[in-house]
Amino acid sequence: MFNPEMMRMAQEQMSKMTPEQMQAMQAQMASMDPATLQAQMAQAQAMMGQMSPDQIKAQMNQAGEQINKMSPDELARQTAAATTQASAQADYKIRGANMIKEEGNALFRQGKYTEAAGKYTQAKGNVSGLGTAGAGEVQKSCALNLANCYLKTGQLALAAEEAGSVLASDPVNLKALYRRGSALRGLGRLRDAETDLAAAAQAFPGDDNVRRVLEEVRQERRAHPD
């Protein structure tokens, strides 16, 4: 979210717009894809987060002066052009992130789990803050792959964390449940591990591997009661 000072300055600039300019901008924003609008707002927030209050104020004043010189049609065209540019930038970042992710996949297949984890982390960072569905899919895929890497390298707390980040938005994701359950088992948190694995077995009853590991965890719990 924008901080209160940013919001105040934005409202101040909007109050200087003519009704026709305001109507043109609102019409253009209403026609935008919600994901694209969200991505634009995230990019603006990230950019402003790197600026001082004086720099933000100067930028807002400059933008306000430019807007006040535009006709409603010109404002609509400028908004449409900015939307197209933001969408193209988001697509470019997503394509780049997918390429980096594929490099990670190749390293994983070679057994280079630490190097693969570095690629997945880089790919996640490339789409951070975009807020689009495509960026979300990249982040989810990389988080699942990171969990797998960390299981391989014995970094179990990190594996549980990455799988958990997927479960926050996709609570019945099979890979996330299985990988977090496996990590928790390795950490000795057998009760929590059983909870995840039981949820996976219930959601995907045909998965023999999940049912086998779940039974192993239950046997371990019986042998070592809480």
PDB file of C-alpha atoms in Angstrom:
ATOM      1  CA  MET A   1       0.000   0.000   0.000  1.00  0.00           C
ATOM      2  CA  PHE A   2       1.060   3.602  -0.623  1.00  0.00           C
ATOM      3  CA  ASN A   3       1.928   5.503   2.537  1.00  0.00           C
ATOM      4  CA  PRO A   4      -0.370   8.345   3.683  1.00  0.00           C
ATOM      5  CA  GLU A   5       1.925  11.083   2.364  1.00  0.00           C
ATOM      6  CA  MET A   6       1.975   9.540  -1.116  1.00  0.00           C
ATOM      7  CA  MET A   7      -1.790   9.225  -1.050  1.00  0.00           C
ATOM      8  CA  ARG A   8      -2.167  12.849   0.039  1.00  0.00           C
ATOM      9  CA  MET A   9       0.035  14.121  -2.789  1.00  0.00           C
ATOM     10  CA  ALA A  10      -1.790  11.967  -5.351  1.00  0.00           C
ATOM     11  CA  GLN A  11      -5.144  13.282  -4.174  1.00  0.00           C
ATOM     12  CA  GLU A  12      -3.820  16.837  -4.322  1.00  0.00           C
ATOM     13  CA  GLN A  13      -2.766  16.396  -7.944  1.00  0.00           C
ATOM     14  CA  MET A  14      -6.069  14.788  -8.900  1.00  0.00           C
ATOM     15  CA  SER A  15      -7.959  17.699  -7.367  1.00  0.00           C
ATOM     16  CA  LYS A  16      -6.290  19.985  -9.922  1.00  0.00           C
ATOM     17  CA  MET A  17      -7.623  17.984 -12.886  1.00  0.00           C
ATOM     18  CA  THR A  18     -10.627  19.209 -14.846  1.00  0.00           C
ATOM     19  CA  PRO A  19     -13.816  17.085 -14.739  1.00  0.00           C
ATOM     20  CA  GLU A  20     -13.191  16.084 -18.353  1.00  0.00           C
ATOM     21  CA  GLN A  21      -9.654  14.953 -17.596  1.00  0.00           C
ATOM     22  CA  MET A  22     -10.819  13.027 -14.560  1.00  0.00           C
ATOM     23  CA  GLN A  23     -13.575  11.346 -16.574  1.00  0.00           C
ATOM     24  CA  ALA A  24     -11.136  10.354 -19.326  1.00  0.00           C
ATOM     25  CA  MET A  25      -8.674   8.873 -16.828  1.00  0.00           C
ATOM     26  CA  GLN A  26     -11.381   6.972 -14.967  1.00  0.00           C
ATOM     27  CA  ALA A  27     -12.781   5.570 -18.218  1.00  0.00           C
ATOM     28  CA  GLN A  28      -9.327   4.380 -19.280  1.00  0.00           C
ATOM     29  CA  MET A  29      -8.620   2.774 -15.903  1.00  0.00           C
ATOM     30  CA  ALA A  30     -12.011   1.034 -15.935  1.00  0.00           C
ATOM     31  CA  SER A  31     -11.138  -0.564 -19.272  1.00  0.00           C
ATOM     32  CA  MET A  32      -7.810  -1.916 -18.009  1.00  0.00           C
ATOM     33  CA  ASP A  33      -7.232  -5.538 -17.106  1.00  0.00           C
ATOM     34  CA  PRO A  34      -7.185  -5.733 -13.256  1.00  0.00           C
ATOM     35  CA  ALA A  35      -3.901  -7.634 -13.237  1.00  0.00           C
ATOM     36  CA  THR A  36      -2.259  -5.016 -15.444  1.00  0.00           C
ATOM     37  CA  LEU A  37      -3.561  -2.203 -13.251  1.00  0.00           C
ATOM     38  CA  GLN A  38      -2.262  -4.003 -10.163  1.00  0.00           C
ATOM     39  CA  ALA A  39       1.119  -4.498 -11.819  1.00  0.00           C
ATOM     40  CA  GLN A  40       1.332  -0.801 -12.689  1.00  0.00           C
ATOM     41  CA  MET A  41       0.522   0.181  -9.128  1.00  0.00           C
ATOM     42  CA  ALA A  42       3.117  -2.249  -7.762  1.00  0.00           C
ATOM     43  CA  GLN A  43       5.778  -0.861 -10.098  1.00  0.00           C
ATOM     44  CA  ALA A  44       4.926   2.710  -9.119  1.00  0.00           C
ATOM     45  CA  GLN A  45       5.093   1.797  -5.442  1.00  0.00           C
ATOM     46  CA  ALA A  46       8.466   0.087  -5.875  1.00  0.00           C
ATOM     47  CA  MET A  47       9.858   3.095  -7.754  1.00  0.00           C
ATOM     48  CA  MET A  48       8.584   5.569  -5.144  1.00  0.00           C
ATOM     49  CA  GLY A  49      10.010   3.420  -2.364  1.00  0.00           C
ATOM     50  CA  GLN A  50      13.478   4.262  -3.671  1.00  0.00           C
ATOM     51  CA  MET A  51      12.837   8.023  -3.736  1.00  0.00           C
ATOM     52  CA  SER A  52      13.033  10.654  -1.015  1.00  0.00           C
ATOM     53  CA  PRO A  53       9.870  12.598  -0.060  1.00  0.00           C
ATOM     54  CA  ASP A  54      11.198  15.671  -1.884  1.00  0.00           C
ATOM     55  CA  GLN A  55      11.872  13.651  -5.030  1.00  0.00           C
ATOM     56  CA  ILE A  56       8.382  12.144  -4.886  1.00  0.00           C
ATOM     57  CA  LYS A  57       6.827  15.600  -4.467  1.00  0.00           C
ATOM     58  CA  ALA A  58       8.820  16.967  -7.415  1.00  0.00           C
ATOM     59  CA  GLN A  59       7.766  14.034  -9.590  1.00  0.00           C
ATOM     60  CA  MET A  60       4.124  14.419  -8.600  1.00  0.00           C
ATOM     61  CA  ASN A  61       4.196  18.158  -9.321  1.00  0.00           C
ATOM     62  CA  GLN A  62       5.797  17.576 -12.708  1.00  0.00           C
ATOM     63  CA  ALA A  63       3.233  14.911 -13.575  1.00  0.00           C
ATOM     64  CA  GLY A  64       0.428  17.218 -12.448  1.00  0.00           C
ATOM     65  CA  GLU A  65       1.667  20.028 -14.674  1.00  0.00           C
ATOM     66  CA  GLN A  66       1.875  17.688 -17.659  1.00  0.00           C
ATOM     67  CA  ILE A  67      -1.624  16.342 -17.055  1.00  0.00           C
ATOM     68  CA  ASN A  68      -3.104  19.827 -16.761  1.00  0.00           C
ATOM     69  CA  LYS A  69      -1.729  20.687 -20.211  1.00  0.00           C
ATOM     70  CA  MET A  70      -3.410  17.658 -21.834  1.00  0.00           C
ATOM     71  CA  SER A  71      -6.827  17.441 -23.372  1.00  0.00           C
ATOM     72  CA  PRO A  72      -9.068  14.538 -22.291  1.00  0.00           C
ATOM     73  CA  ASP A  73      -8.240  12.672 -25.502  1.00  0.00           C
ATOM     74  CA  GLU A  74      -4.517  13.200 -25.036  1.00  0.00           C
ATOM     75  CA  LEU A  75      -4.745  12.005 -21.452  1.00  0.00           C
ATOM     76  CA  ALA A  76      -6.609   8.874 -22.552  1.00  0.00           C
ATOM     77  CA  ARG A  77      -3.964   8.146 -25.193  1.00  0.00           C
ATOM     78  CA  GLN A  78      -1.124   8.659 -22.721  1.00  0.00           C
ATOM     79  CA  THR A  79      -2.790   6.392 -20.164  1.00  0.00           C
ATOM     80  CA  ALA A  80      -3.354   3.705 -22.802  1.00  0.00           C
ATOM     81  CA  ALA A  81       0.283   3.942 -23.915  1.00  0.00           C
ATOM     82  CA  ALA A  82       1.506   3.654 -20.319  1.00  0.00           C
ATOM     83  CA  THR A  83      -0.726   0.621 -19.803  1.00  0.00           C
ATOM     84  CA  THR A  84       0.651  -1.078 -22.911  1.00  0.00           C
ATOM     85  CA  GLN A  85       4.213  -0.340 -21.834  1.00  0.00           C
ATOM     86  CA  ALA A  86       3.639  -1.682 -18.311  1.00  0.00           C
ATOM     87  CA  SER A  87       2.090  -4.856 -19.699  1.00  0.00           C
ATOM     88  CA  ALA A  88       5.008  -5.348 -22.089  1.00  0.00           C
ATOM     89  CA  GLN A  89       7.523  -4.834 -19.271  1.00  0.00           C
ATOM     90  CA  ALA A  90       5.712  -7.352 -17.082  1.00  0.00           C
ATOM     91  CA  ASP A  91       5.664  -9.917 -19.912  1.00  0.00           C
ATOM     92  CA  TYR A  92       9.375  -9.348 -20.522  1.00  0.00           C
ATOM     93  CA  LYS A  93      10.199  -9.944 -16.856  1.00  0.00           C
ATOM     94  CA  ILE A  94       8.069 -13.086 -16.748  1.00  0.00           C
ATOM     95  CA  ARG A  95       9.720 -14.517 -19.874  1.00  0.00           C
ATOM     96  CA  GLY A  96      13.141 -13.789 -18.408  1.00  0.00           C
ATOM     97  CA  ALA A  97      12.197 -15.396 -15.099  1.00  0.00           C
ATOM     98  CA  ASN A  98      10.969 -18.522 -16.874  1.00  0.00           C
ATOM     99  CA  MET A  99      14.269 -18.773 -18.744  1.00  0.00           C
ATOM    100  CA  ILE A 100      16.189 -18.535 -15.464  1.00  0.00           C
ATOM    101  CA  LYS A 101      13.882 -21.134 -13.924  1.00  0.00           C
ATOM    102  CA  GLU A 102      14.652 -23.517 -16.797  1.00  0.00           C
ATOM    103  CA  GLU A 103      18.365 -23.036 -16.106  1.00  0.00           C
ATOM    104  CA  GLY A 104      17.612 -24.053 -12.536  1.00  0.00           C
ATOM    105  CA  ASN A 105      15.748 -27.132 -13.737  1.00  0.00           C
ATOM    106  CA  ALA A 106      18.763 -28.191 -15.788  1.00  0.00           C
ATOM    107  CA  LEU A 107      21.058 -27.762 -12.774  1.00  0.00           C
ATOM    108  CA  PHE A 108      18.657 -29.736 -10.580  1.00  0.00           C
ATOM    109  CA  ARG A 109      18.667 -32.641 -13.022  1.00  0.00           C
ATOM    110  CA  GLN A 110      22.469 -32.616 -12.796  1.00  0.00           C
ATOM    111  CA  GLY A 111      22.279 -32.876  -9.013  1.00  0.00           C
ATOM    112  CA  LYS A 112      23.573 -29.315  -8.519  1.00  0.00           C
ATOM    113  CA  TYR A 113      20.939 -28.419  -5.965  1.00  0.00           C
ATOM    114  CA  THR A 114      22.611 -25.371  -4.429  1.00  0.00           C
ATOM    115  CA  GLU A 115      23.197 -23.801  -7.844  1.00  0.00           C
ATOM    116  CA  ALA A 116      19.651 -24.642  -8.890  1.00  0.00           C
ATOM    117  CA  ALA A 117      18.293 -22.976  -5.755  1.00  0.00           C
ATOM    118  CA  GLY A 118      20.184 -19.822  -6.694  1.00  0.00           C
ATOM    119  CA  LYS A 119      18.476 -19.750 -10.086  1.00  0.00           C
ATOM    120  CA  TYR A 120      15.025 -20.283  -8.598  1.00  0.00           C
ATOM    121  CA  THR A 121      15.620 -17.511  -6.080  1.00  0.00           C
ATOM    122  CA  GLN A 122      16.741 -15.185  -8.874  1.00  0.00           C
ATOM    123  CA  ALA A 123      13.687 -16.023 -10.971  1.00  0.00           C
ATOM    124  CA  LYS A 124      11.367 -15.315  -8.029  1.00  0.00           C
ATOM    125  CA  GLY A 125      13.038 -11.975  -7.440  1.00  0.00           C
ATOM    126  CA  ASN A 126      12.673 -10.968 -11.082  1.00  0.00           C
ATOM    127  CA  VAL A 127       8.870 -11.036 -10.885  1.00  0.00           C
ATOM    128  CA  SER A 128       8.506  -9.835  -7.300  1.00  0.00           C
ATOM    129  CA  GLY A 129       5.921  -7.083  -7.029  1.00  0.00           C
ATOM    130  CA  LEU A 130       4.421  -7.530 -10.497  1.00  0.00           C
ATOM    131  CA  GLY A 131       1.140  -8.824  -9.106  1.00  0.00           C
ATOM    132  CA  THR A 132       0.026 -10.552 -12.327  1.00  0.00           C
ATOM    133  CA  ALA A 133      -1.246 -14.104 -12.675  1.00  0.00           C
ATOM    134  CA  GLY A 134       1.779 -15.033 -14.772  1.00  0.00           C
ATOM    135  CA  ALA A 135       4.173 -13.710 -12.156  1.00  0.00           C
ATOM    136  CA  GLY A 136       2.289 -15.599  -9.468  1.00  0.00           C
ATOM    137  CA  GLU A 137       2.686 -18.865 -11.363  1.00  0.00           C
ATOM    138  CA  VAL A 138       6.430 -18.303 -11.713  1.00  0.00           C
ATOM    139  CA  GLN A 139       6.765 -17.601  -7.998  1.00  0.00           C
ATOM    140  CA  LYS A 140       4.720 -20.657  -7.061  1.00  0.00           C
ATOM    141  CA  SER A 141       6.696 -22.958  -9.346  1.00  0.00           C
ATOM    142  CA  CYS A 142      10.022 -21.606  -8.096  1.00  0.00           C
ATOM    143  CA  ALA A 143       8.953 -21.903  -4.454  1.00  0.00           C
ATOM    144  CA  LEU A 144       8.052 -25.559  -4.986  1.00  0.00           C
ATOM    145  CA  ASN A 145      11.360 -26.169  -6.720  1.00  0.00           C
ATOM    146  CA  LEU A 146      13.239 -24.382  -3.953  1.00  0.00           C
ATOM    147  CA  ALA A 147      11.531 -26.585  -1.380  1.00  0.00           C
ATOM    148  CA  ASN A 148      12.732 -29.615  -3.308  1.00  0.00           C
ATOM    149  CA  CYS A 149      16.287 -28.243  -3.497  1.00  0.00           C
ATOM    150  CA  TYR A 150      16.362 -27.537   0.229  1.00  0.00           C
ATOM    151  CA  LEU A 151      15.110 -31.050   0.981  1.00  0.00           C
ATOM    152  CA  LYS A 152      18.018 -32.373  -1.067  1.00  0.00           C
ATOM    153  CA  THR A 153      20.564 -30.164   0.713  1.00  0.00           C
ATOM    154  CA  GLY A 154      19.147 -30.817   4.183  1.00  0.00           C
ATOM    155  CA  GLN A 155      18.007 -27.214   4.711  1.00  0.00           C
ATOM    156  CA  LEU A 156      14.726 -28.408   6.116  1.00  0.00           C
ATOM    157  CA  ALA A 157      13.512 -25.198   7.729  1.00  0.00           C
ATOM    158  CA  LEU A 158      13.916 -23.380   4.412  1.00  0.00           C
ATOM    159  CA  ALA A 159      12.144 -26.212   2.601  1.00  0.00           C
ATOM    160  CA  ALA A 160       9.191 -25.928   4.972  1.00  0.00           C
ATOM    161  CA  GLU A 161       9.136 -22.149   4.539  1.00  0.00           C
ATOM    162  CA  GLU A 162       9.077 -22.259   0.729  1.00  0.00           C
ATOM    163  CA  ALA A 163       6.387 -24.940   0.631  1.00  0.00           C
ATOM    164  CA  GLY A 164       4.419 -22.973   3.192  1.00  0.00           C
ATOM    165  CA  SER A 165       4.481 -19.879   0.985  1.00  0.00           C
ATOM    166  CA  VAL A 166       2.659 -21.894  -1.682  1.00  0.00           C
ATOM    167  CA  LEU A 167       0.145 -23.337   0.783  1.00  0.00           C
ATOM    168  CA  ALA A 168      -0.769 -19.816   1.921  1.00  0.00           C
ATOM    169  CA  SER A 169      -2.602 -19.285  -1.374  1.00  0.00           C
ATOM    170  CA  ASP A 170      -3.072 -22.907  -2.507  1.00  0.00           C
ATOM    171  CA  PRO A 171      -3.789 -24.959   0.641  1.00  0.00           C
ATOM    172  CA  VAL A 172      -4.278 -28.305  -1.128  1.00  0.00           C
ATOM    173  CA  ASN A 173      -1.249 -28.169  -3.399  1.00  0.00           C
ATOM    174  CA  LEU A 174       0.032 -31.749  -3.418  1.00  0.00           C
ATOM    175  CA  LYS A 175       3.719 -30.969  -3.909  1.00  0.00           C
ATOM    176  CA  ALA A 176       3.685 -28.251  -1.251  1.00  0.00           C
ATOM    177  CA  LEU A 177       1.919 -30.457   1.309  1.00  0.00           C
ATOM    178  CA  TYR A 178       4.210 -33.399   0.624  1.00  0.00           C
ATOM    179  CA  ARG A 179       7.415 -31.341   0.686  1.00  0.00           C
ATOM    180  CA  ARG A 180       6.519 -29.388   3.807  1.00  0.00           C
ATOM    181  CA  GLY A 181       5.398 -32.600   5.473  1.00  0.00           C
ATOM    182  CA  SER A 182       8.697 -34.243   4.564  1.00  0.00           C
ATOM    183  CA  ALA A 183      10.662 -31.265   5.874  1.00  0.00           C
ATOM    184  CA  LEU A 184       8.728 -31.199   9.125  1.00  0.00           C
ATOM    185  CA  ARG A 185       9.297 -34.929   9.534  1.00  0.00           C
ATOM    186  CA  GLY A 186      13.017 -34.379   9.190  1.00  0.00           C
ATOM    187  CA  LEU A 187      12.836 -31.588  11.766  1.00  0.00           C
ATOM    188  CA  GLY A 188      11.186 -33.973  14.223  1.00  0.00           C
ATOM    189  CA  ARG A 189       7.838 -32.188  14.107  1.00  0.00           C
ATOM    190  CA  LEU A 190       5.940 -35.395  13.521  1.00  0.00           C
ATOM    191  CA  ARG A 191       2.507 -34.089  14.531  1.00  0.00           C
ATOM    192  CA  ASP A 192       2.722 -31.229  12.005  1.00  0.00           C
ATOM    193  CA  ALA A 193       4.178 -33.547   9.379  1.00  0.00           C
ATOM    194  CA  GLU A 194       1.266 -35.944   9.821  1.00  0.00           C
ATOM    195  CA  THR A 195      -1.202 -33.067   9.446  1.00  0.00           C
ATOM    196  CA  ASP A 196       0.266 -32.033   6.078  1.00  0.00           C
ATOM    197  CA  LEU A 197       0.616 -35.568   4.762  1.00  0.00           C
ATOM    198  CA  ALA A 198      -2.892 -36.504   5.875  1.00  0.00           C
ATOM    199  CA  ALA A 199      -4.256 -33.456   4.065  1.00  0.00           C
ATOM    200  CA  ALA A 200      -2.354 -34.499   0.935  1.00  0.00           C
ATOM    201  CA  ALA A 201      -3.641 -38.076   1.193  1.00  0.00           C
ATOM    202  CA  GLN A 202      -7.212 -36.863   1.629  1.00  0.00           C
ATOM    203  CA  ALA A 203      -7.015 -34.495  -1.340  1.00  0.00           C
ATOM    204  CA  PHE A 204      -5.160 -37.007  -3.537  1.00  0.00           C
ATOM    205  CA  PRO A 205      -6.199 -40.495  -2.341  1.00  0.00           C
ATOM    206  CA  GLY A 206      -4.661 -42.195  -5.378  1.00  0.00           C
ATOM    207  CA  ASP A 207      -1.105 -41.104  -4.564  1.00  0.00           C
ATOM    208  CA  ASP A 208       0.564 -44.247  -3.180  1.00  0.00           C
ATOM    209  CA  ASN A 209       3.781 -42.442  -2.235  1.00  0.00           C
ATOM    210  CA  VAL A 210       1.969 -39.938  -0.032  1.00  0.00           C
ATOM    211  CA  ARG A 211       0.028 -42.714   1.717  1.00  0.00           C
ATOM    212  CA  ARG A 212       3.235 -44.698   2.278  1.00  0.00           C
ATOM    213  CA  VAL A 213       5.097 -41.762   3.832  1.00  0.00           C
ATOM    214  CA  LEU A 214       2.054 -40.857   5.917  1.00  0.00           C
ATOM    215  CA  GLU A 215       1.950 -44.354   7.359  1.00  0.00           C
ATOM    216  CA  GLU A 216       5.684 -44.190   8.127  1.00  0.00           C
ATOM    217  CA  VAL A 217       5.160 -40.927  10.030  1.00  0.00           C
ATOM    218  CA  ARG A 218       2.266 -42.435  11.966  1.00  0.00           C
ATOM    219  CA  GLN A 219       4.426 -45.403  12.918  1.00  0.00           C
ATOM    220  CA  GLU A 220       7.161 -43.032  14.086  1.00  0.00           C
ATOM    221  CA  ARG A 221       4.641 -41.132  16.201  1.00  0.00           C
ATOM    222  CA  ARG A 222       3.422 -44.351  17.812  1.00  0.00           C
ATOM    223  CA  ALA A 223       7.022 -45.298  18.565  1.00  0.00           C
ATOM    224  CA  HIS A 224       7.787 -41.828  19.936  1.00  0.00           C
ATOM    225  CA  PRO A 225       4.569 -40.388  21.402  1.00  0.00           C
ATOM    226  CA  ASP A 226       4.361 -36.617  21.862  1.00  0.00           C
TER     227      ASP A 226
END
